[in-house]
Short mmCIF file of C-alpha atoms in Angstrom, two decimals:
data_model
loop_
_atom_site.label_atom_id
_atom_site.label_comp_id
_atom_site.label_asym_id
_atom_site.label_seq_id
_atom_site.Cartn_x
_atom_site.Cartn_y
_atom_site.Cartn_z
CA SER A 1170 -2.04 -18.52 6.53
CA CYS A 1171 0.10 -15.37 6.28
CA LEU A 1172 -2.33 -14.04 3.65
CA CYS A 1173 -5.27 -14.29 6.04
CA GLY A 1174 -3.64 -14.46 9.47
CA SER A 1175 -2.64 -11.77 11.92
CA ALA A 1176 0.39 -9.50 11.95
CA PRO A 1177 2.58 -11.95 13.96
CA CYS A 1178 2.59 -14.31 10.97
CA LEU A 1179 4.31 -11.64 8.86
CA LEU A 1180 7.27 -11.27 11.21
CA CYS A 1181 9.95 -13.73 10.17
CA GLY A 1182 11.78 -15.85 12.72
CA CYS A 1183 15.05 -13.93 12.30
CA CYS A 1184 13.43 -10.68 13.48
CA PRO A 1185 13.24 -9.70 17.15
CA SER A 1186 9.96 -10.00 18.97
CA ALA A 1187 7.65 -7.04 18.54
CA LYS A 1188 4.15 -5.94 19.50
CA ASN A 1189 1.28 -6.92 17.29
CA SER A 1190 0.03 -3.32 17.42
CA THR A 1191 3.36 -1.95 16.16
CA ILE A 1192 3.56 -4.38 13.23
CA SER A 1193 0.02 -3.51 12.13
CA ARG A 1194 0.72 0.23 12.22
CA LEU A 1195 3.91 -0.23 10.23
CA LEU A 1196 2.14 -2.27 7.55
CA PHE A 1197 -0.62 0.32 7.13
CA THR A 1198 2.07 3.00 6.95
CA PHE A 1199 3.80 0.92 4.28
CA PHE A 1200 0.56 1.03 2.25
CA LEU A 1201 0.59 4.84 2.55
CA PHE A 1202 4.25 5.07 1.50
CA LEU A 1203 3.59 2.70 -1.41
CA GLY A 1204 0.78 4.95 -2.64
CA THR A 1205 3.06 7.97 -2.23
CA LEU A 1206 5.77 6.27 -4.29
CA VAL A 1207 3.27 5.49 -7.05
CA SER A 1208 2.13 9.13 -7.03
CA ILE A 1209 5.72 10.35 -7.34
CA ILE A 1210 6.35 7.97 -10.24
CA MET A 1211 3.21 9.11 -12.03
CA ILE A 1212 4.14 12.78 -11.82
CA ILE A 1213 7.61 12.23 -13.34
CA PRO A 1214 7.46 13.89 -16.79
CA GLY A 1215 8.52 10.78 -18.72
CA VAL A 1216 5.89 8.61 -17.06
CA GLU A 1217 3.28 11.36 -17.16
CA LYS A 1218 3.43 11.48 -20.94
CA GLU A 1219 2.62 7.76 -21.11
CA LEU A 1220 -0.49 7.96 -18.91
CA HIS A 1221 -2.66 8.90 -21.87
CA LYS A 1222 -2.33 5.27 -23.00
CA LEU A 1223 -4.45 4.15 -20.05
CA PRO A 1224 -7.90 3.33 -21.45
CA GLY A 1225 -10.44 5.97 -20.51
CA PHE A 1226 -8.00 8.05 -18.48
CA CYS A 1227 -7.82 10.88 -20.99
CA GLU A 1228 -11.10 10.24 -22.75
CA GLY A 1229 -14.72 9.61 -21.98
CA SER A 1230 -15.45 12.74 -19.97
CA GLY A 1231 -16.56 16.19 -20.87
CA SER A 1232 -13.61 18.00 -19.38
CA VAL A 1233 -10.19 17.56 -17.86
CA LEU A 1234 -9.69 18.76 -14.29
CA GLY A 1235 -12.70 20.98 -14.83
CA VAL A 1236 -11.01 22.45 -17.92
CA GLN A 1237 -12.79 22.69 -21.24
CA THR A 1238 -12.26 19.90 -23.77
CA HIS A 1239 -10.12 22.04 -26.09
CA VAL A 1240 -7.32 21.85 -23.51
CA ASP A 1241 -4.81 19.09 -24.20
CA CYS A 1242 -5.46 16.38 -21.61
CA SER A 1243 -1.86 15.13 -21.66
CA SER A 1244 -0.69 18.39 -20.06
CA PHE A 1245 -2.59 17.62 -16.84
CA LEU A 1246 -2.20 13.86 -16.56
CA GLY A 1247 0.35 13.86 -13.71
CA HIS A 1248 -1.75 16.30 -11.68
CA LYS A 1249 -4.85 14.23 -12.37
CA ALA A 1250 -3.14 10.95 -11.42
CA VAL A 1251 -1.89 12.30 -8.06
CA TYR A 1252 -5.40 13.48 -7.17
CA ARG A 1253 -6.80 10.04 -8.03
CA MET A 1254 -4.15 8.30 -5.93
CA GLY A 1255 -4.80 10.69 -3.05
CA PHE A 1256 -8.53 9.97 -3.26
CA ALA A 1257 -7.92 6.20 -3.32
CA MET A 1258 -5.65 6.25 -0.25
CA ALA A 1259 -8.01 8.57 1.63
CA ALA A 1260 -10.99 6.35 0.80
CA PHE A 1261 -9.06 3.23 1.91
CA PHE A 1262 -8.15 4.66 5.31
CA CYS A 1263 -11.60 6.21 5.73
CA LEU A 1264 -13.13 2.76 5.18
CA PHE A 1265 -11.00 1.25 7.95
CA ALA A 1266 -11.60 4.23 10.24
CA VAL A 1267 -15.33 3.54 10.02
CA LEU A 1268 -14.94 -0.23 10.37
CA MET A 1269 -12.75 0.08 13.48
CA VAL A 1270 -14.99 2.43 15.48
CA CYS A 1271 -15.18 1.41 19.16
CA VAL A 1272 -12.87 -1.61 18.92
CA ARG A 1273 -11.78 -2.14 22.54
CA SER A 1274 -9.49 -5.18 22.36
CA SER A 1275 -8.13 -7.79 20.01
CA ARG A 1276 -10.95 -10.10 21.11
CA ASP A 1277 -13.34 -7.98 19.01
CA PRO A 1278 -13.91 -9.80 15.68
CA ARG A 1279 -13.19 -6.59 13.80
CA ALA A 1280 -9.67 -6.50 15.27
CA ALA A 1281 -8.81 -9.35 12.89
CA LEU A 1282 -9.46 -6.95 10.01
CA GLN A 1283 -7.03 -4.48 11.56
CA ASN A 1284 -4.26 -6.97 12.29
CA GLY A 1285 -4.71 -9.52 9.52
CA PHE A 1286 -5.88 -10.23 5.98
CA TRP A 1287 -3.06 -8.12 4.55
CA PHE A 1288 -3.13 -9.66 1.09
CA PHE A 1289 -6.82 -8.96 0.74
CA LYS A 1290 -6.42 -5.43 2.13
CA PHE A 1291 -3.80 -4.82 -0.53
CA LEU A 1292 -6.26 -6.04 -3.17
CA VAL A 1293 -8.90 -3.66 -1.77
CA LEU A 1294 -6.47 -0.74 -2.05
CA VAL A 1295 -5.59 -1.69 -5.62
CA GLY A 1296 -9.28 -2.01 -6.50
CA ILE A 1297 -10.12 1.42 -5.05
CA THR A 1298 -7.15 2.92 -6.91
CA VAL A 1299 -8.24 1.45 -10.25
CA GLY A 1300 -11.78 2.67 -9.66
CA ALA A 1301 -10.54 6.17 -8.78
CA PHE A 1302 -9.00 6.52 -12.24
CA TYR A 1303 -12.46 6.14 -13.76
CA ILE A 1304 -14.05 8.95 -11.75
CA PRO A 1305 -15.56 11.45 -14.23
CA ASP A 1306 -13.60 14.68 -14.30
CA GLY A 1307 -16.27 17.36 -14.06
CA ALA A 1308 -15.90 19.22 -10.79
CA PHE A 1309 -14.02 16.39 -9.04
CA THR A 1310 -10.66 18.16 -8.83
CA SER A 1311 -12.13 21.50 -7.81
CA VAL A 1312 -14.10 19.89 -4.96
CA TRP A 1313 -11.35 17.46 -3.92
CA PHE A 1314 -8.87 20.35 -3.80
CA TYR A 1315 -10.73 21.84 -0.83
CA PHE A 1316 -10.89 18.45 0.89
CA GLY A 1317 -7.12 18.35 0.46
CA VAL A 1318 -6.73 21.86 1.88
CA VAL A 1319 -8.71 21.05 5.04
CA GLY A 1320 -7.00 17.68 5.50
CA SER A 1321 -3.55 19.19 5.01
CA PHE A 1322 -4.25 21.91 7.56
CA LEU A 1323 -5.26 19.31 10.14
CA PHE A 1324 -2.21 17.16 9.40
CA ILE A 1325 0.07 20.18 9.78
CA LEU A 1326 -1.49 20.71 13.22
CA ILE A 1327 -0.73 17.07 14.08
CA GLN A 1328 2.85 17.67 12.94
CA LEU A 1329 3.02 20.65 15.28
CA VAL A 1330 1.72 18.63 18.24
CA LEU A 1331 4.34 15.96 17.59
CA LEU A 1332 7.07 18.57 17.15
CA ILE A 1333 6.18 20.33 20.44
CA ASP A 1334 6.11 16.97 22.20
CA LEU A 1335 9.48 16.06 20.68
CA ALA A 1336 10.99 19.38 21.77
CA HIS A 1337 9.80 18.98 25.38
CA SER A 1338 10.90 15.31 25.55
CA TRP A 1339 14.30 16.18 24.07
CA SER A 1340 14.96 18.95 26.58
CA GLN A 1341 13.75 16.92 29.57
CA ARG A 1342 15.89 13.93 28.64
CA TRP A 1343 19.09 15.96 28.23
CA LEU A 1344 18.50 17.90 31.45
CA ARG A 1345 17.86 14.61 33.25
CA ASN A 1346 21.14 13.24 31.86
CA ALA A 1347 22.90 16.40 33.03
CA ASP A 1348 21.58 15.89 36.56
CA GLU A 1349 22.75 12.28 36.61
CA GLY A 1350 26.32 12.98 35.55
CA ASN A 1351 28.68 14.90 33.24
CA ALA A 1352 26.56 18.02 33.53
CA ARG A 1353 29.04 20.21 31.68
CA GLY A 1354 28.96 18.02 28.57
CA TRP A 1355 25.17 17.80 28.40
CA TYR A 1356 24.71 21.53 28.96
CA ALA A 1357 27.30 22.23 26.27
CA ALA A 1358 25.41 19.98 23.84
CA LEU A 1359 22.14 21.69 24.79
CA CYS A 1360 23.59 25.14 24.13
CA THR A 1361 25.20 24.02 20.87
CA ILE A 1362 22.01 22.56 19.41
CA THR A 1363 20.02 25.61 20.50
CA PHE A 1364 22.58 27.92 18.89
CA ILE A 1365 22.50 25.92 15.64
CA PHE A 1366 18.70 26.07 15.48
CA TYR A 1367 18.60 29.82 16.08
CA ALA A 1368 21.46 30.46 13.65
CA ALA A 1369 19.68 28.46 10.95
CA SER A 1370 16.45 30.36 11.65
CA ILE A 1371 18.17 33.75 11.39
CA ALA A 1372 19.92 32.76 8.17
CA ALA A 1373 16.62 31.50 6.72
CA LEU A 1374 14.86 34.75 7.68
CA VAL A 1375 17.52 36.81 5.93
CA LEU A 1376 17.19 34.69 2.79
CA LEU A 1377 13.40 35.01 2.88
CA TYR A 1378 13.67 38.81 3.05
CA ILE A 1379 16.18 38.79 0.17
CA TYR A 1380 14.43 36.41 -2.23
CA TYR A 1381 10.73 36.67 -1.37
CA THR A 1382 10.39 40.43 -0.88
CA LYS A 1383 11.16 43.48 -2.98
CA PRO A 1384 11.76 47.11 -1.97
CA GLU A 1385 8.58 48.00 -3.81
CA GLY A 1386 5.58 45.73 -3.43
CA CYS A 1387 5.40 42.16 -2.08
CA THR A 1388 3.61 43.55 0.97
CA GLU A 1389 2.09 40.19 1.90
CA GLY A 1390 5.48 38.48 2.04
CA LYS A 1391 6.98 41.23 4.20
CA ALA A 1392 4.01 41.06 6.56
CA PHE A 1393 4.08 37.27 6.91
CA ILE A 1394 7.82 37.14 7.57
CA SER A 1395 7.73 40.03 10.04
CA ILE A 1396 4.72 38.74 11.97
CA ASN A 1397 6.23 35.28 12.37
CA LEU A 1398 9.57 36.80 13.38
CA ILE A 1399 7.86 38.82 16.13
CA LEU A 1400 5.85 35.79 17.30
CA CYS A 1401 8.99 33.63 17.45
CA LEU A 1402 10.74 36.30 19.53
CA ILE A 1403 7.77 36.42 21.89
CA VAL A 1404 7.67 32.66 22.52
CA SER A 1405 11.45 32.58 22.95
CA VAL A 1406 11.32 35.31 25.62
CA VAL A 1407 8.30 33.77 27.37
CA SER A 1408 10.03 30.36 27.55
CA ILE A 1409 12.77 31.74 29.82
CA LEU A 1410 10.70 34.03 32.05
CA PRO A 1411 11.26 33.30 35.77
CA LYS A 1412 7.60 32.41 36.44
CA ILE A 1413 7.54 30.02 33.48
CA GLN A 1414 10.79 28.44 34.64
CA GLU A 1415 9.37 28.05 38.12
CA ALA A 1416 6.21 26.36 36.85
CA GLN A 1417 8.07 24.29 34.23
CA PRO A 1418 11.74 23.80 35.11
CA HIS A 1419 12.38 21.87 31.91
CA SER A 1420 11.14 24.61 29.57
CA GLY A 1421 13.83 26.57 27.79
CA LEU A 1422 15.32 27.83 24.58
CA LEU A 1423 15.85 24.39 23.01
CA GLN A 1424 12.12 23.92 22.54
CA ALA A 1425 11.67 27.53 21.42
CA SER A 1426 14.52 27.26 18.91
CA LEU A 1427 13.08 24.10 17.35
CA ILE A 1428 9.59 25.62 17.11
CA THR A 1429 11.13 28.77 15.61
CA LEU A 1430 12.99 26.79 12.96
CA TYR A 1431 9.85 24.86 12.00
CA THR A 1432 7.82 28.09 11.88
CA ILE A 1433 10.36 29.61 9.49
CA TYR A 1434 10.10 26.50 7.31
CA VAL A 1435 6.28 26.76 7.20
CA THR A 1436 6.63 30.46 6.32
CA TRP A 1437 9.01 29.57 3.50
CA SER A 1438 6.59 26.89 2.27
CA ALA A 1439 3.74 29.43 2.31
CA LEU A 1440 5.74 32.06 0.41
CA ALA A 1441 6.64 29.43 -2.18
CA ASN A 1442 2.91 29.28 -3.02
CA VAL A 1443 2.43 33.01 -3.52
CA PRO A 1444 0.97 33.26 -7.05
CA THR A 1445 2.80 36.52 -7.84
CA GLN A 1446 5.89 35.55 -9.83
CA ARG A 1447 7.74 38.79 -9.00
CA CYS A 1448 7.56 37.93 -5.28
CA ASN A 1449 8.09 34.18 -5.63
CA PRO A 1450 11.33 32.94 -7.24
CA THR A 1451 10.22 29.37 -6.54
CA LEU A 1452 7.86 29.62 -9.51
CA LEU A 1453 10.89 30.00 -11.78
CA VAL A 1454 12.40 26.86 -10.30
CA ARG A 1455 9.21 24.88 -10.72
CA ASN A 1456 8.79 25.98 -14.31
CA SER A 1457 11.35 27.86 -16.35
CA THR A 1458 8.55 29.58 -18.27
CA GLY A 1459 6.96 30.83 -15.06
CA SER A 1460 3.53 29.47 -15.93
CA ALA A 1461 1.78 26.19 -16.48
CA THR A 1462 -0.49 26.59 -19.46
CA ALA A 1463 -1.83 23.65 -21.34
CA THR A 1464 0.71 24.05 -24.14
CA GLU A 1465 3.73 24.39 -21.84
CA PRO A 1466 5.40 21.92 -19.45
CA LEU A 1467 3.48 21.29 -16.28
CA THR A 1468 5.12 22.55 -13.12
CA THR A 1469 7.21 20.06 -11.21
CA TRP A 1470 6.96 19.37 -7.49
CA TRP A 1471 10.58 18.60 -6.61
CA ASP A 1472 11.63 22.04 -5.43
CA ALA A 1473 13.21 22.51 -2.00
CA PRO A 1474 10.00 23.33 -0.03
CA SER A 1475 8.20 20.28 -1.42
CA ILE A 1476 11.14 17.96 -0.76
CA MET A 1477 11.33 19.23 2.83
CA GLY A 1478 7.59 18.70 3.16
CA LEU A 1479 7.98 15.11 1.92
CA VAL A 1480 10.77 14.41 4.44
CA ILE A 1481 8.75 15.87 7.35
CA PHE A 1482 5.71 13.86 6.21
CA ILE A 1483 7.72 10.62 6.30
CA LEU A 1484 9.21 11.35 9.74
CA CYS A 1485 5.88 12.33 11.30
CA THR A 1486 4.08 9.32 9.84
CA LEU A 1487 6.75 6.96 11.18
CA PHE A 1488 6.55 8.75 14.54
CA ILE A 1489 2.81 8.08 14.68
CA SER A 1490 3.38 4.42 13.76
CA LEU A 1491 6.38 3.53 15.92
CA ARG A 1492 6.42 5.24 19.26
CA SER A 1493 4.30 6.72 22.00
CA SER A 1494 4.92 10.00 23.74
CA ASP A 1495 6.69 10.45 27.06
CA HIS A 1496 3.87 12.76 28.13
CA PRO A 1497 0.47 11.39 29.24
CA GLN A 1498 -1.30 14.51 27.92
CA VAL A 1499 -0.04 13.88 24.37
CA ASN A 1500 -0.93 10.19 24.58
CA LYS A 1501 -4.44 11.14 25.67
CA LEU A 1502 -4.71 13.65 22.81
CA MET A 1503 -3.32 11.26 20.19
CA LEU A 1504 -5.19 8.29 21.75
CA THR A 1505 -2.04 6.17 21.91
CA GLU A 1506 -0.61 3.91 24.58
CA GLU A 1507 1.42 5.25 27.48
CA SER A 1508 5.16 4.98 27.06
CA GLY A 1509 6.05 1.43 27.92
CA ALA A 1510 2.42 0.37 28.34
CA GLY A 1511 1.67 -3.10 27.23
CA ALA A 1512 5.31 -4.07 27.25
CA GLY A 1513 4.59 -7.05 29.37
CA ALA A 1514 1.19 -7.88 27.94
CA GLY A 1515 1.32 -11.12 26.10
CA ALA A 1516 5.03 -11.45 26.75
CA GLY A 1517 4.57 -15.15 27.14
CA GLY A 1518 3.68 -15.29 23.46
CA ALA A 1519 6.80 -13.49 22.37
CA GLU A 1520 8.43 -16.82 21.64
CA GLU A 1521 6.71 -19.69 19.93
CA GLU A 1522 7.63 -23.34 20.04
CA GLY A 1523 11.25 -24.03 19.15
CA GLY A 1524 12.36 -20.67 20.49
CA VAL A 1525 11.41 -18.75 17.31
CA ARG A 1526 10.94 -15.08 18.10
CA ARG A 1527 7.67 -13.66 16.81
CA ALA A 1528 5.37 -10.71 17.23
CA TYR A 1529 2.91 -11.13 20.07
CA ASP A 1530 -0.60 -9.94 20.72
CA ASN A 1531 -0.41 -7.18 23.35
CA GLU A 1532 -4.02 -6.04 22.97
CA GLN A 1533 -6.05 -8.89 24.47
CA ASP A 1534 -6.99 -6.80 27.49
CA GLY A 1535 -7.34 -3.53 25.59
CA VAL A 1536 -6.09 -1.82 22.45
CA SER A 1537 -2.87 0.17 22.84
CA TYR A 1538 -3.98 2.83 20.36
CA SER A 1539 -7.22 4.01 18.82
CA TYR A 1540 -7.63 2.16 15.52
CA THR A 1541 -10.03 4.78 14.17
CA PHE A 1542 -7.85 7.75 15.12
CA PHE A 1543 -4.78 6.08 13.61
CA HIS A 1544 -6.56 5.62 10.28
CA LEU A 1545 -7.82 9.20 10.39
CA CYS A 1546 -4.19 10.35 10.83
CA LEU A 1547 -3.16 8.32 7.77
CA LEU A 1548 -6.14 9.74 5.86
CA LEU A 1549 -4.98 13.29 6.64
CA ALA A 1550 -1.42 12.30 5.74
CA ALA A 1551 -2.63 11.04 2.34
CA LEU A 1552 -4.35 14.39 1.69
CA TYR A 1553 -1.25 16.30 2.82
CA ILE A 1554 1.09 14.40 0.50
CA MET A 1555 -1.41 14.81 -2.35
CA MET A 1556 -1.32 18.58 -1.93
CA THR A 1557 2.48 18.57 -1.55
CA LEU A 1558 3.05 16.63 -4.78
CA THR A 1559 0.71 18.92 -6.71
CA ASN A 1560 2.21 22.08 -5.16
CA TRP A 1561 -1.33 22.99 -4.00
CA TYR A 1562 -2.11 23.78 -7.64
CA ARG A 1563 -5.53 23.85 -9.26
CA PRO A 1564 -7.01 25.37 -12.46
CA ASP A 1565 -7.67 29.08 -12.07
CA GLU A 1566 -10.91 30.87 -12.83
CA SER A 1567 -10.06 31.18 -16.52
CA LEU A 1568 -9.67 27.38 -16.67
CA GLN A 1569 -6.52 27.86 -18.75
CA VAL A 1570 -3.72 27.89 -16.19
CA LEU A 1571 -2.73 25.77 -13.19
CA ARG A 1572 -1.95 28.13 -10.34
CA SER A 1573 -1.32 27.96 -6.63
CA PRO A 1574 -4.17 30.01 -5.14
CA TRP A 1575 -3.87 32.27 -2.12
CA THR A 1576 -5.80 29.58 -0.24
CA ALA A 1577 -2.60 27.53 0.07
CA VAL A 1578 -0.68 30.54 1.40
CA TRP A 1579 -3.24 31.37 4.07
CA VAL A 1580 -3.64 27.73 5.17
CA LYS A 1581 0.11 27.38 5.77
CA ILE A 1582 0.51 30.75 7.45
CA SER A 1583 -2.51 30.07 9.67
CA SER A 1584 -1.03 26.70 10.65
CA SER A 1585 2.23 28.39 11.66
CA TRP A 1586 0.30 30.83 13.87
CA ALA A 1587 -1.71 27.96 15.35
CA GLY A 1588 1.52 26.12 16.15
CA LEU A 1589 3.07 29.11 17.89
CA LEU A 1590 -0.09 29.70 19.92
CA LEU A 1591 -0.22 26.02 20.85
CA TYR A 1592 3.40 26.10 22.04
CA LEU A 1593 2.74 29.33 23.94
CA TRP A 1594 -0.21 27.64 25.65
CA THR A 1595 2.01 24.74 26.78
CA LEU A 1596 4.19 27.35 28.50
CA VAL A 1597 1.51 29.42 30.24
CA ALA A 1598 -1.04 26.66 30.96
CA PRO A 1599 0.46 25.76 34.37
CA LEU A 1600 0.08 29.42 35.41
CA VAL A 1601 -3.42 29.82 34.02
CA LEU A 1602 -4.64 26.49 35.41
CA PRO A 1603 -2.71 26.01 38.67
CA ASP A 1604 -5.02 23.25 39.90
CA ARG A 1605 -4.16 20.88 37.04
CA ASP A 1606 -1.17 18.52 36.95
CA PHE A 1607 1.20 19.34 34.08
CA SER A 1608 4.12 17.27 35.33
#
């Protein structure tokens, strides 16, 4: 029955009781992480060299990644495999996003597909993955690259929303603790964390100027770093203005320091994709030859920006799966349950006969999160991790070299600007819209 039943069946008796909705989200997230792990394994050089043994994977099509047939297919197998895995995971979550449209409660027959049949869903994912490896090359990678770019941009925006929400929740909780007792200790901790974030940001900025700019040239890198530095200074000053403090007493430098640190990381990630080797030392780390031609080793993904991107991807995906926001506005935007909502729903089913603790259905009266939106988030996450593992690389116009185009740089820089503007709006919105409740 656990193969066909609902999520409660998968929670063993030794585990504490949990919500049916939480278990389902965790299992779908596990599918995403499993696909990510397979992608990482396939791009490891030793495994990549063995992929040509897969029947039809390196043969049977007119070109490889849109590259002419005289290019050695084995040089692009890892890149090709990650794109196929990304397509399979995106197609899997897109399928469930469509199937779960307008599901209002667990009484809807389609809710059983969301919360049960895990064995068969795993088989569906495996089947889509196997089929993806037989997609003819042609223009697939060139077209799918731009799908990945758009999806990654949207997922970065979701990351920024979650980060801004985390920053506001963090500050409010510590200030609330300071009001309740031991104010000196909590304020000292608040100042210490803020100082650490700003110190790390300043150190990172100095390193970016040293390693990603040159006295002559590298104008784009200098402009990107300087613009983001100015924008971070602006949001930091605005966050402590008297009128802002009056409208939002909990706003302060802790949120601004965290947003600043993340903005510097996104800037670093963007500069690591600059195709000019003279202005991008990361290219030398990814490939000691500085290029990725068909006769030379393919660039690797495990440099510092990509590893940081993988860690942030894991944390944000778990955040989406595990918890709701403390702010109603974010819950409404993310279409998730209110904090603590549904805690008592179905509580009588938390324990089965014999006192065994199980998961319980907390969605009989209404779903606690939007099934479709959740799958769309995982779809965007799959595209984001696909682009991260391939370093946003694609064949260039000559079809001879894998390069990171300027598209990747502009997408990441634009996302950093969008994040700063979004945070700035959360500060000034109570002043611009005084009739709305932003408590």
